[in-house]
Amino acid sequence: MNLLKKLVVLSSLFSVAFPYQAFAYKVVVDAGHGGYDSGAIGVNGLQEKDVNLDIATKLKDELVRRGYDVFMTRTDDRFWSLAERVQMTNEQKADFFVSIHANSTSSSKMNGSMVLYYDNAYPQEDYPASDTMKIMTPYSKDLAQHVQDSLVAAAGTADLGLVPSAVYVARMGTIPSILVETAFLSNSSEAAKLADDAVRTNMALGIERGIEAFVPPVFVDTVGHWAREAILRMKNKGWIEGIGNRYEPERALTRAEFLTLMDRVFTFSKLNPANSSSAASSVTGSVYGSTGNGSYKDLPANHWAIKVFNDAKGLNLLQGYEDGTIRPNQPVTRGEVAVIFDRLLRLKQAQAEAALAVKNASFSDVPATLWSANAIYALKSQDIINGITDTEFKPGQSITRAEIAAMVDRYAAK
Ligand SMILES: [Zn+2]
């Protein structure tokens, strides 16, 4: 069963705990060492770089089979510096990072598996972590624990546990990151295991299962961001979407994205521009920007945002540019956002007043259809204006100087 199918099945069972997601997680698999850097040399002559690449490749194949999107920092015997590996990882915009290594030490007896990760509770002064990796600590640790547990179970190695570490690839990135030490090349029994293709396959399977048990943070690029809580609340309301598992919080918002968001919040189709008596100006691309017919040169009929642009035009929220364009992909400015947001609030307010008028239409001579009905009932609900009697308002009658004094006085007393 691939990952997406599995998530659908899970979501039907645990829809709250495990919501359906329509994208594949992206993993960077890093085979440690390579090229002139052989890594550790086994007591049997095995080179760590070769063991790492083989297990990493097997891991990649298994992850792809399970529906993950995988990027490998190397697929052959070549050298990349640690900084280059982290840079490659950042460019991939992945969800998490897994580096594969084999261990070595001066004691030939030492054996077992361990997983390294950066832990902000154990900072190392001479090896400061990136700000993001400090915040990623709980996620890296969670990933490390899942991988350690299933690697030990699959490979039958001794459980040496998690190791808070300042190794470069674990502390300098921007996503949950771990470094797996599969077994010891300095131990003759484990060096023999690492030379065995079946053992390497089991190790890769174990690591893969640990990865599958790990749920990366939602919108991984907002972890630690000042707006993260607001972004997650908007996501939970279904008002904003990510690009895969990323929100790209610092990217400029386009006009099409902004209108789509406003439509989700205010439901343009339920707003009636006739309800607004306020003379709010619309956002124009230029002073005389309207093309008049609702079609724009750069907004083809099959554009994903065509409906929202047409609805926005109907509400007089914005108009096109003089050259006949509407520029859906142009960044929207903070000023434009303020004007459109305010206009929508006024429309919503006017709509609420109109609904109130219909509900409270108690004057027999002020039906809800009367041009002044909304205003009369809005003022009455605020006790600013009264009827002549309980059932009569006489909207066409001249107001006296006494009546206006009493009315303004009621407003001023508020
Ligand atoms: Zn190594």
Tab-separated table of C-alpha atoms and ligand atoms in Angstrom:
chain	number	residue	atom	x	y	z
A	1	MET	CA	0.000	0.000	0.000
A	2	ASN	CA	1.506	3.335	-0.891
A	3	LEU	CA	1.669	6.263	1.504
A	4	LEU	CA	-1.193	8.272	0.038
A	5	LYS	CA	-3.559	5.308	0.048
A	6	LYS	CA	-2.503	4.507	3.554
A	7	LEU	CA	-3.200	8.050	4.691
A	8	VAL	CA	-6.676	7.941	3.175
A	9	VAL	CA	-7.458	4.708	4.977
A	10	LEU	CA	-6.061	6.069	8.235
A	11	SER	CA	-7.954	9.318	7.852
A	12	SER	CA	-11.264	7.499	7.631
A	13	LEU	CA	-10.481	5.811	10.919
A	14	PHE	CA	-8.811	8.657	12.766
A	15	SER	CA	-9.995	11.724	10.919
A	16	VAL	CA	-9.167	14.095	13.744
A	17	ALA	CA	-5.798	12.697	14.743
A	18	PHE	CA	-4.555	12.034	11.249
A	19	PRO	CA	-6.181	14.328	8.710
A	20	TYR	CA	-5.926	13.439	5.047
A	21	GLN	CA	-3.128	15.167	3.191
A	22	ALA	CA	-2.951	15.297	-0.553
A	23	PHE	CA	0.819	15.451	-0.936
A	24	ALA	CA	3.848	13.223	-0.401
A	25	TYR	CA	6.388	14.062	2.267
A	26	LYS	CA	9.833	14.816	0.910
A	27	VAL	CA	12.854	13.175	2.549
A	28	VAL	CA	16.517	13.929	1.974
A	29	VAL	CA	18.577	10.735	2.315
A	30	ASP	CA	22.260	11.471	2.819
A	31	ALA	CA	24.854	8.722	2.364
A	32	GLY	CA	27.718	9.815	4.598
A	33	HIS	CA	31.264	10.404	3.260
A	34	GLY	CA	32.255	9.562	-0.366
A	35	GLY	CA	35.062	10.146	-2.861
A	36	TYR	CA	38.434	10.618	-1.165
A	37	ASP	CA	36.633	10.598	2.204
A	38	SER	CA	36.152	6.900	2.840
A	39	GLY	CA	34.878	7.340	6.396
A	40	ALA	CA	35.706	4.545	8.808
A	41	ILE	CA	37.546	1.461	7.583
A	42	GLY	CA	36.193	-1.828	8.895
A	43	VAL	CA	38.272	-4.509	10.581
A	44	ASN	CA	37.401	-6.543	7.465
A	45	GLY	CA	38.551	-3.752	5.132
A	46	LEU	CA	35.043	-2.515	4.379
A	47	GLN	CA	34.875	1.215	3.607
A	48	GLU	CA	32.140	3.123	5.414
A	49	LYS	CA	31.299	5.284	2.375
A	50	ASP	CA	30.325	2.152	0.385
A	51	VAL	CA	28.194	0.675	3.180
A	52	ASN	CA	26.465	4.035	3.675
A	53	LEU	CA	25.652	4.433	-0.016
A	54	ASP	CA	24.240	0.923	-0.312
A	55	ILE	CA	21.971	1.237	2.752
A	56	ALA	CA	20.942	4.772	1.700
A	57	THR	CA	20.024	3.521	-1.780
A	58	LYS	CA	18.018	0.633	-0.378
A	59	LEU	CA	16.292	3.081	1.981
A	60	LYS	CA	15.498	5.407	-0.922
A	61	ASP	CA	13.972	2.553	-2.953
A	62	GLU	CA	11.787	1.506	-0.023
A	63	LEU	CA	10.658	5.082	0.698
A	64	VAL	CA	9.740	5.643	-2.945
A	65	ARG	CA	7.736	2.412	-2.877
A	66	ARG	CA	5.845	3.800	0.114
A	67	GLY	CA	4.960	7.024	-1.683
A	68	TYR	CA	7.646	9.354	-0.355
A	69	ASP	CA	9.425	11.902	-2.501
A	70	VAL	CA	13.156	11.263	-1.980
A	71	PHE	CA	16.262	13.289	-2.773
A	72	MET	CA	19.717	11.728	-2.278
A	73	THR	CA	22.703	14.001	-1.664
A	74	ARG	CA	24.839	11.503	-3.558
A	75	THR	CA	24.036	8.483	-5.695
A	76	ASP	CA	27.622	7.524	-6.474
A	77	ASP	CA	31.090	7.596	-4.969
A	78	ARG	CA	31.742	11.338	-4.780
A	79	PHE	CA	32.715	13.870	-2.176
A	80	TRP	CA	30.431	16.652	-0.962
A	81	SER	CA	31.357	18.844	1.978
A	82	LEU	CA	28.991	18.897	4.947
A	83	ALA	CA	28.027	22.503	4.127
A	84	GLU	CA	27.201	21.478	0.561
A	85	ARG	CA	24.973	18.670	1.847
A	86	VAL	CA	23.040	21.091	4.064
A	87	GLN	CA	22.766	23.617	1.229
A	88	MET	CA	21.431	20.938	-1.140
A	89	THR	CA	18.914	19.948	1.510
A	90	ASN	CA	17.710	23.524	1.965
A	91	GLU	CA	17.247	23.905	-1.792
A	92	GLN	CA	15.113	20.751	-1.883
A	93	LYS	CA	12.508	22.254	0.478
A	94	ALA	CA	12.174	18.822	2.065
A	95	ASP	CA	10.301	17.823	5.207
A	96	PHE	CA	13.142	16.049	6.995
A	97	PHE	CA	16.721	14.837	6.629
A	98	VAL	CA	18.228	11.396	7.335
A	99	SER	CA	21.989	10.813	7.126
A	100	ILE	CA	23.308	7.238	6.990
A	101	HIS	CA	26.627	6.310	8.594
A	102	ALA	CA	28.464	3.376	10.168
A	103	ASN	CA	30.311	3.769	13.445
A	104	SER	CA	33.881	3.130	14.558
A	105	THR	CA	35.747	3.427	17.840
A	106	SER	CA	38.994	2.337	19.461
A	107	SER	CA	37.273	-0.415	21.441
A	108	SER	CA	36.769	-3.514	19.314
A	109	LYS	CA	34.043	-4.694	21.699
A	110	MET	CA	31.707	-1.731	21.251
A	111	ASN	CA	28.657	-2.658	19.181
A	112	GLY	CA	25.114	-1.534	18.495
A	113	SER	CA	23.033	1.144	16.766
A	114	MET	CA	22.503	4.781	17.726
A	115	VAL	CA	20.832	7.830	16.239
A	116	LEU	CA	22.304	11.333	16.580
A	117	TYR	CA	20.215	14.512	16.553
A	118	TYR	CA	20.690	18.110	17.688
A	119	ASP	CA	19.163	18.792	21.106
A	120	ASN	CA	18.822	22.372	22.302
A	121	ALA	CA	18.973	21.157	25.914
A	122	TYR	CA	22.597	20.115	25.321
A	123	PRO	CA	24.166	23.038	23.446
A	124	GLN	CA	27.871	22.853	22.582
A	125	GLU	CA	29.478	26.271	22.772
A	126	ASP	CA	32.023	25.692	20.032
A	127	TYR	CA	29.432	24.244	17.652
A	128	PRO	CA	26.396	26.544	17.701
A	129	ALA	CA	23.321	25.295	15.856
A	130	SER	CA	21.214	27.245	13.389
A	131	ASP	CA	18.280	29.030	15.045
A	132	THR	CA	15.849	26.798	13.213
A	133	MET	CA	17.507	23.585	14.349
A	134	LYS	CA	17.247	24.689	17.978
A	135	ILE	CA	13.485	24.986	17.554
A	136	MET	CA	13.326	21.686	15.636
A	137	THR	CA	14.667	19.760	18.650
A	138	PRO	CA	11.398	17.975	19.611
A	139	TYR	CA	10.732	16.966	16.001
A	140	SER	CA	14.287	15.750	15.362
A	141	LYS	CA	14.170	13.803	18.618
A	142	ASP	CA	10.832	12.223	17.700
A	143	LEU	CA	12.160	11.164	14.300
A	144	ALA	CA	15.358	9.847	15.930
A	145	GLN	CA	13.421	7.748	18.449
A	146	HIS	CA	11.162	6.166	15.819
A	147	VAL	CA	14.136	5.303	13.602
A	148	GLN	CA	16.249	3.988	16.492
A	149	ASP	CA	13.440	1.726	17.748
A	150	SER	CA	12.648	0.163	14.397
A	151	LEU	CA	16.288	-0.090	13.261
A	152	VAL	CA	17.226	-2.047	16.387
A	153	ALA	CA	14.172	-4.259	15.994
A	154	ALA	CA	14.870	-4.964	12.322
A	155	ALA	CA	18.640	-5.432	12.524
A	156	GLY	CA	18.837	-7.169	15.919
A	157	THR	CA	21.592	-4.782	17.027
A	158	ALA	CA	22.164	-3.520	20.577
A	159	ASP	CA	20.175	-0.406	21.432
A	160	LEU	CA	22.650	2.363	22.248
A	161	GLY	CA	19.848	4.935	22.276
A	162	LEU	CA	19.674	8.518	21.098
A	163	VAL	CA	22.688	10.791	21.233
A	164	PRO	CA	22.289	14.579	21.447
A	165	SER	CA	25.012	15.715	19.086
A	166	ALA	CA	26.438	18.775	17.379
A	167	VAL	CA	27.461	16.991	14.173
A	168	TYR	CA	27.234	19.483	11.330
A	169	VAL	CA	24.390	17.997	9.280
A	170	ALA	CA	22.229	17.558	12.385
A	171	ARG	CA	22.683	21.099	13.725
A	172	MET	CA	22.919	23.396	10.693
A	173	GLY	CA	19.786	22.645	8.677
A	174	THR	CA	16.244	23.977	8.748
A	175	ILE	CA	14.179	20.772	9.038
A	176	PRO	CA	14.037	17.831	11.471
A	177	SER	CA	17.362	16.053	10.970
A	178	ILE	CA	19.025	12.879	12.227
A	179	LEU	CA	22.220	10.931	11.658
A	180	VAL	CA	21.938	7.130	11.885
A	181	GLU	CA	24.952	5.102	13.054
A	182	THR	CA	23.866	1.666	11.863
A	183	ALA	CA	26.569	-0.489	13.524
A	184	PHE	CA	30.305	-0.576	14.316
A	185	LEU	CA	32.855	-1.306	11.595
A	186	SER	CA	35.433	-1.540	14.401
A	187	ASN	CA	33.667	-4.622	15.804
A	188	SER	CA	34.377	-7.825	13.895
A	189	SER	CA	30.883	-9.269	14.304
A	190	GLU	CA	29.149	-6.081	13.186
A	191	ALA	CA	31.642	-5.456	10.372
A	192	ALA	CA	30.677	-8.895	9.058
A	193	LYS	CA	26.997	-7.967	9.324
A	194	LEU	CA	27.567	-4.695	7.464
A	195	ALA	CA	29.192	-6.713	4.667
A	196	ASP	CA	26.034	-8.838	4.364
A	197	ASP	CA	23.519	-7.643	1.775
A	198	ALA	CA	20.584	-9.182	3.664
A	199	VAL	CA	21.546	-7.334	6.866
A	200	ARG	CA	21.875	-4.035	4.971
A	201	THR	CA	18.412	-4.606	3.500
A	202	ASN	CA	16.977	-5.213	6.979
A	203	MET	CA	18.643	-2.068	8.261
A	204	ALA	CA	17.168	-0.022	5.414
A	205	LEU	CA	13.727	-1.533	6.095
A	206	GLY	CA	14.026	-0.749	9.792
A	207	ILE	CA	14.986	2.863	9.120
A	208	GLU	CA	12.122	3.165	6.622
A	209	ARG	CA	9.573	1.918	9.150
A	210	GLY	CA	10.810	4.440	11.687
A	211	ILE	CA	10.422	7.205	9.129
A	212	GLU	CA	6.877	6.051	8.356
A	213	ALA	CA	5.966	6.269	12.043
A	214	PHE	CA	7.117	9.891	12.153
A	215	VAL	CA	4.644	12.690	11.411
A	216	PRO	CA	6.505	15.867	10.419
A	217	PRO	CA	5.233	19.216	11.735
A	218	VAL	CA	2.474	20.805	9.666
A	219	PHE	CA	3.893	23.602	7.465
A	220	VAL	CA	7.472	22.721	8.433
A	221	ASP	CA	8.719	26.141	7.267
A	222	THR	CA	6.593	27.958	9.870
A	223	VAL	CA	8.031	26.195	12.931
A	224	GLY	CA	9.300	29.017	15.164
A	225	HIS	CA	7.729	31.708	12.963
A	226	TRP	CA	5.952	34.542	14.829
A	227	ALA	CA	2.746	33.949	12.828
A	228	ARG	CA	2.683	30.133	13.111
A	229	GLU	CA	-0.309	29.894	15.475
A	230	ALA	CA	-2.412	32.219	13.301
A	231	ILE	CA	-1.357	30.337	10.169
A	232	LEU	CA	-2.377	26.998	11.707
A	233	ARG	CA	-5.759	28.378	12.856
A	234	MET	CA	-6.432	29.661	9.340
A	235	LYS	CA	-5.416	26.269	7.930
A	236	ASN	CA	-7.758	24.471	10.344
A	237	LYS	CA	-10.608	26.656	9.151
A	238	GLY	CA	-9.775	25.611	5.585
A	239	TRP	CA	-9.004	29.196	4.636
A	240	ILE	CA	-5.366	28.797	3.629
A	241	GLU	CA	-3.384	26.093	1.900
A	242	GLY	CA	0.256	25.183	1.664
A	243	ILE	CA	2.515	24.188	-1.160
A	244	GLY	CA	3.026	20.558	-0.166
A	245	ASN	CA	3.925	20.764	3.527
A	246	ARG	CA	5.145	24.367	3.281
A	247	TYR	CA	3.378	27.671	3.726
A	248	GLU	CA	6.158	29.963	2.411
A	249	PRO	CA	5.344	32.566	5.084
A	250	GLU	CA	7.750	35.230	3.760
A	251	ARG	CA	6.656	35.075	0.121
A	252	ALA	CA	4.576	38.008	-1.134
A	253	LEU	CA	0.865	37.251	-1.450
A	254	THR	CA	-0.524	37.568	-4.973
A	255	ARG	CA	-3.765	39.362	-5.849
A	256	ALA	CA	-5.353	36.030	-6.819
A	257	GLU	CA	-4.285	34.407	-3.534
A	258	PHE	CA	-5.606	37.326	-1.495
A	259	LEU	CA	-9.015	37.410	-3.203
A	260	THR	CA	-9.337	33.641	-2.847
A	261	LEU	CA	-8.669	33.943	0.888
A	262	MET	CA	-11.169	36.815	1.243
A	263	ASP	CA	-13.764	34.785	-0.649
A	264	ARG	CA	-13.327	31.891	1.797
A	265	VAL	CA	-13.715	34.242	4.763
A	266	PHE	CA	-16.575	36.422	3.504
A	267	THR	CA	-18.226	34.221	0.809
A	268	PHE	CA	-18.501	36.789	-1.998
A	269	SER	CA	-21.547	35.077	-3.507
A	270	LYS	CA	-23.541	35.818	-0.337
A	271	LEU	CA	-22.694	39.511	-0.307
A	272	ASN	CA	-24.881	41.997	-2.182
A	273	PRO	CA	-23.183	45.230	-3.276
A	274	ALA	CA	-26.604	46.962	-3.223
A	275	ASN	CA	-26.668	46.536	0.537
A	276	SER	CA	-23.840	48.942	1.023
A	277	SER	CA	-24.718	52.594	1.214
A	278	SER	CA	-21.129	53.498	2.005
A	279	ALA	CA	-19.178	55.055	-0.801
A	280	ALA	CA	-16.092	52.958	-0.286
A	281	SER	CA	-13.787	53.199	-3.224
A	282	SER	CA	-12.583	50.074	-4.904
A	283	VAL	CA	-8.966	49.200	-5.457
A	284	THR	CA	-8.061	50.051	-8.990
A	285	GLY	CA	-4.967	49.201	-10.888
A	286	SER	CA	-4.964	52.766	-12.154
A	287	VAL	CA	-7.214	55.782	-11.784
A	288	TYR	CA	-9.588	54.821	-14.586
A	289	GLY	CA	-8.892	51.140	-14.494
A	290	SER	CA	-12.133	49.380	-15.265
A	291	THR	CA	-12.445	47.547	-18.522
A	292	GLY	CA	-16.195	47.586	-18.024
A	293	ASN	CA	-16.981	44.052	-19.194
A	294	GLY	CA	-15.424	41.916	-16.486
A	295	SER	CA	-12.968	40.194	-18.781
A	296	TYR	CA	-9.246	40.776	-18.621
A	297	LYS	CA	-6.514	40.127	-21.140
A	298	ASP	CA	-4.403	38.212	-18.642
A	299	LEU	CA	-7.205	36.225	-17.015
A	300	PRO	CA	-8.300	33.462	-19.399
A	301	ALA	CA	-11.707	31.858	-18.863
A	302	ASN	CA	-10.036	28.699	-17.554
A	303	HIS	CA	-7.863	30.505	-14.975
A	304	TRP	CA	-8.233	28.970	-11.511
A	305	ALA	CA	-9.173	32.318	-9.967
A	306	ILE	CA	-11.532	33.632	-12.674
A	307	LYS	CA	-14.687	33.251	-10.585
A	308	VAL	CA	-13.312	35.044	-7.575
A	309	PHE	CA	-12.082	37.933	-9.739
A	310	ASN	CA	-15.491	38.249	-11.401
A	311	ASP	CA	-17.293	38.100	-8.040
A	312	ALA	CA	-14.886	40.702	-6.653
A	313	LYS	CA	-15.626	42.967	-9.577
A	314	GLY	CA	-19.344	42.549	-8.965
A	315	LEU	CA	-18.776	43.747	-5.406
A	316	ASN	CA	-16.685	46.666	-6.688
A	317	LEU	CA	-13.694	45.405	-4.694
A	318	LEU	CA	-11.152	45.970	-7.417
A	319	GLN	CA	-10.966	46.738	-11.075
A	320	GLY	CA	-8.565	46.097	-13.895
A	321	TYR	CA	-5.710	48.202	-15.158
A	322	GLU	CA	-5.972	50.677	-18.047
A	323	ASP	CA	-4.226	48.235	-20.357
A	324	GLY	CA	-6.993	45.683	-19.845
A	325	THR	CA	-5.082	43.469	-17.402
A	326	ILE	CA	-5.961	42.452	-13.822
A	327	ARG	CA	-2.522	40.978	-12.976
A	328	PRO	CA	-3.598	38.042	-10.795
A	329	ASN	CA	-0.007	37.067	-9.983
A	330	GLN	CA	1.119	40.553	-9.006
A	331	PRO	CA	1.836	40.969	-5.298
A	332	VAL	CA	-1.019	42.683	-3.495
A	333	THR	CA	0.049	45.673	-1.408
A	334	ARG	CA	-0.721	46.208	2.271
A	335	GLY	CA	-2.719	49.328	1.352
A	336	GLU	CA	-4.850	47.454	-1.182
A	337	VAL	CA	-5.474	44.771	1.411
A	338	ALA	CA	-6.681	47.376	3.936
A	339	VAL	CA	-9.118	48.948	1.454
A	340	ILE	CA	-10.584	45.637	0.276
A	341	PHE	CA	-10.814	44.191	3.797
A	342	ASP	CA	-12.578	47.351	5.027
A	343	ARG	CA	-14.965	47.312	2.075
A	344	LEU	CA	-15.874	43.689	2.822
A	345	LEU	CA	-16.482	44.479	6.491
A	346	ARG	CA	-18.831	47.316	5.446
A	347	LEU	CA	-20.682	45.036	3.047
A	348	LYS	CA	-21.036	42.449	5.767
A	349	GLN	CA	-22.244	45.089	8.247
A	350	ALA	CA	-24.754	46.483	5.736
A	351	GLN	CA	-25.972	42.988	5.072
A	352	ALA	CA	-26.471	42.384	8.795
A	353	GLU	CA	-28.466	45.621	9.055
A	354	ALA	CA	-30.656	44.630	6.113
A	355	ALA	CA	-31.331	41.261	7.737
A	356	LEU	CA	-32.220	43.044	10.965
A	357	ALA	CA	-34.634	45.323	9.088
A	358	VAL	CA	-36.482	42.373	7.631
A	359	LYS	CA	-36.615	40.688	11.040
A	360	ASN	CA	-37.786	43.795	12.910
A	361	ALA	CA	-40.124	45.264	10.300
A	362	SER	CA	-42.691	46.291	12.913
A	363	PHE	CA	-43.863	49.628	11.466
A	364	SER	CA	-46.790	48.992	9.173
A	365	ASP	CA	-45.755	51.950	7.004
A	366	VAL	CA	-42.082	50.860	6.711
A	367	PRO	CA	-41.935	47.595	4.749
A	368	ALA	CA	-38.467	46.064	4.344
A	369	THR	CA	-38.600	47.023	0.679
A	370	LEU	CA	-38.785	50.747	1.447
A	371	TRP	CA	-35.594	52.565	0.377
A	372	SER	CA	-35.030	53.929	3.893
A	373	ALA	CA	-36.128	50.774	5.763
A	374	ASN	CA	-32.618	49.475	6.620
A	375	ALA	CA	-31.578	52.803	8.093
A	376	ILE	CA	-34.809	53.282	10.063
A	377	TYR	CA	-34.672	49.854	11.691
A	378	ALA	CA	-30.893	50.099	12.303
A	379	LEU	CA	-31.386	53.404	14.204
A	380	LYS	CA	-34.432	52.049	16.028
A	381	SER	CA	-32.452	49.020	17.216
A	382	GLN	CA	-29.939	51.463	18.708
A	383	ASP	CA	-32.740	53.494	20.375
A	384	ILE	CA	-31.775	56.602	18.432
A	385	ILE	CA	-35.052	56.914	16.582
A	386	ASN	CA	-38.630	56.051	17.601
A	387	GLY	CA	-41.934	55.619	15.818
A	388	ILE	CA	-44.821	58.055	16.095
A	389	THR	CA	-46.642	55.096	17.652
A	390	ASP	CA	-45.505	51.525	18.216
A	391	THR	CA	-46.759	50.528	14.779
A	392	GLU	CA	-46.348	53.732	12.743
A	393	PHE	CA	-43.192	55.604	11.732
A	394	LYS	CA	-44.517	58.058	9.091
A	395	PRO	CA	-41.288	58.048	7.036
A	396	GLY	CA	-42.496	60.774	4.657
A	397	GLN	CA	-43.524	63.238	7.354
A	398	SER	CA	-41.387	66.342	8.063
A	399	ILE	CA	-39.285	66.039	11.190
A	400	THR	CA	-39.716	68.812	13.742
A	401	ARG	CA	-36.918	70.800	15.383
A	402	ALA	CA	-37.943	69.252	18.708
A	403	GLU	CA	-37.779	65.721	17.319
A	404	ILE	CA	-34.277	66.234	15.846
A	405	ALA	CA	-33.007	67.688	19.137
A	406	ALA	CA	-34.295	64.644	21.036
A	407	MET	CA	-32.852	62.272	18.450
A	408	VAL	CA	-29.358	63.834	18.429
A	409	ASP	CA	-29.457	63.991	22.222
A	410	ARG	CA	-30.090	60.233	22.405
A	411	TYR	CA	-27.102	59.658	20.101
A	412	ALA	CA	-24.859	62.048	22.074
A	413	ALA	CA	-25.811	60.333	25.362
A	414	LYS	CA	-24.478	56.995	24.124
B	1	ZN	ZN	30.520	8.367	9.181
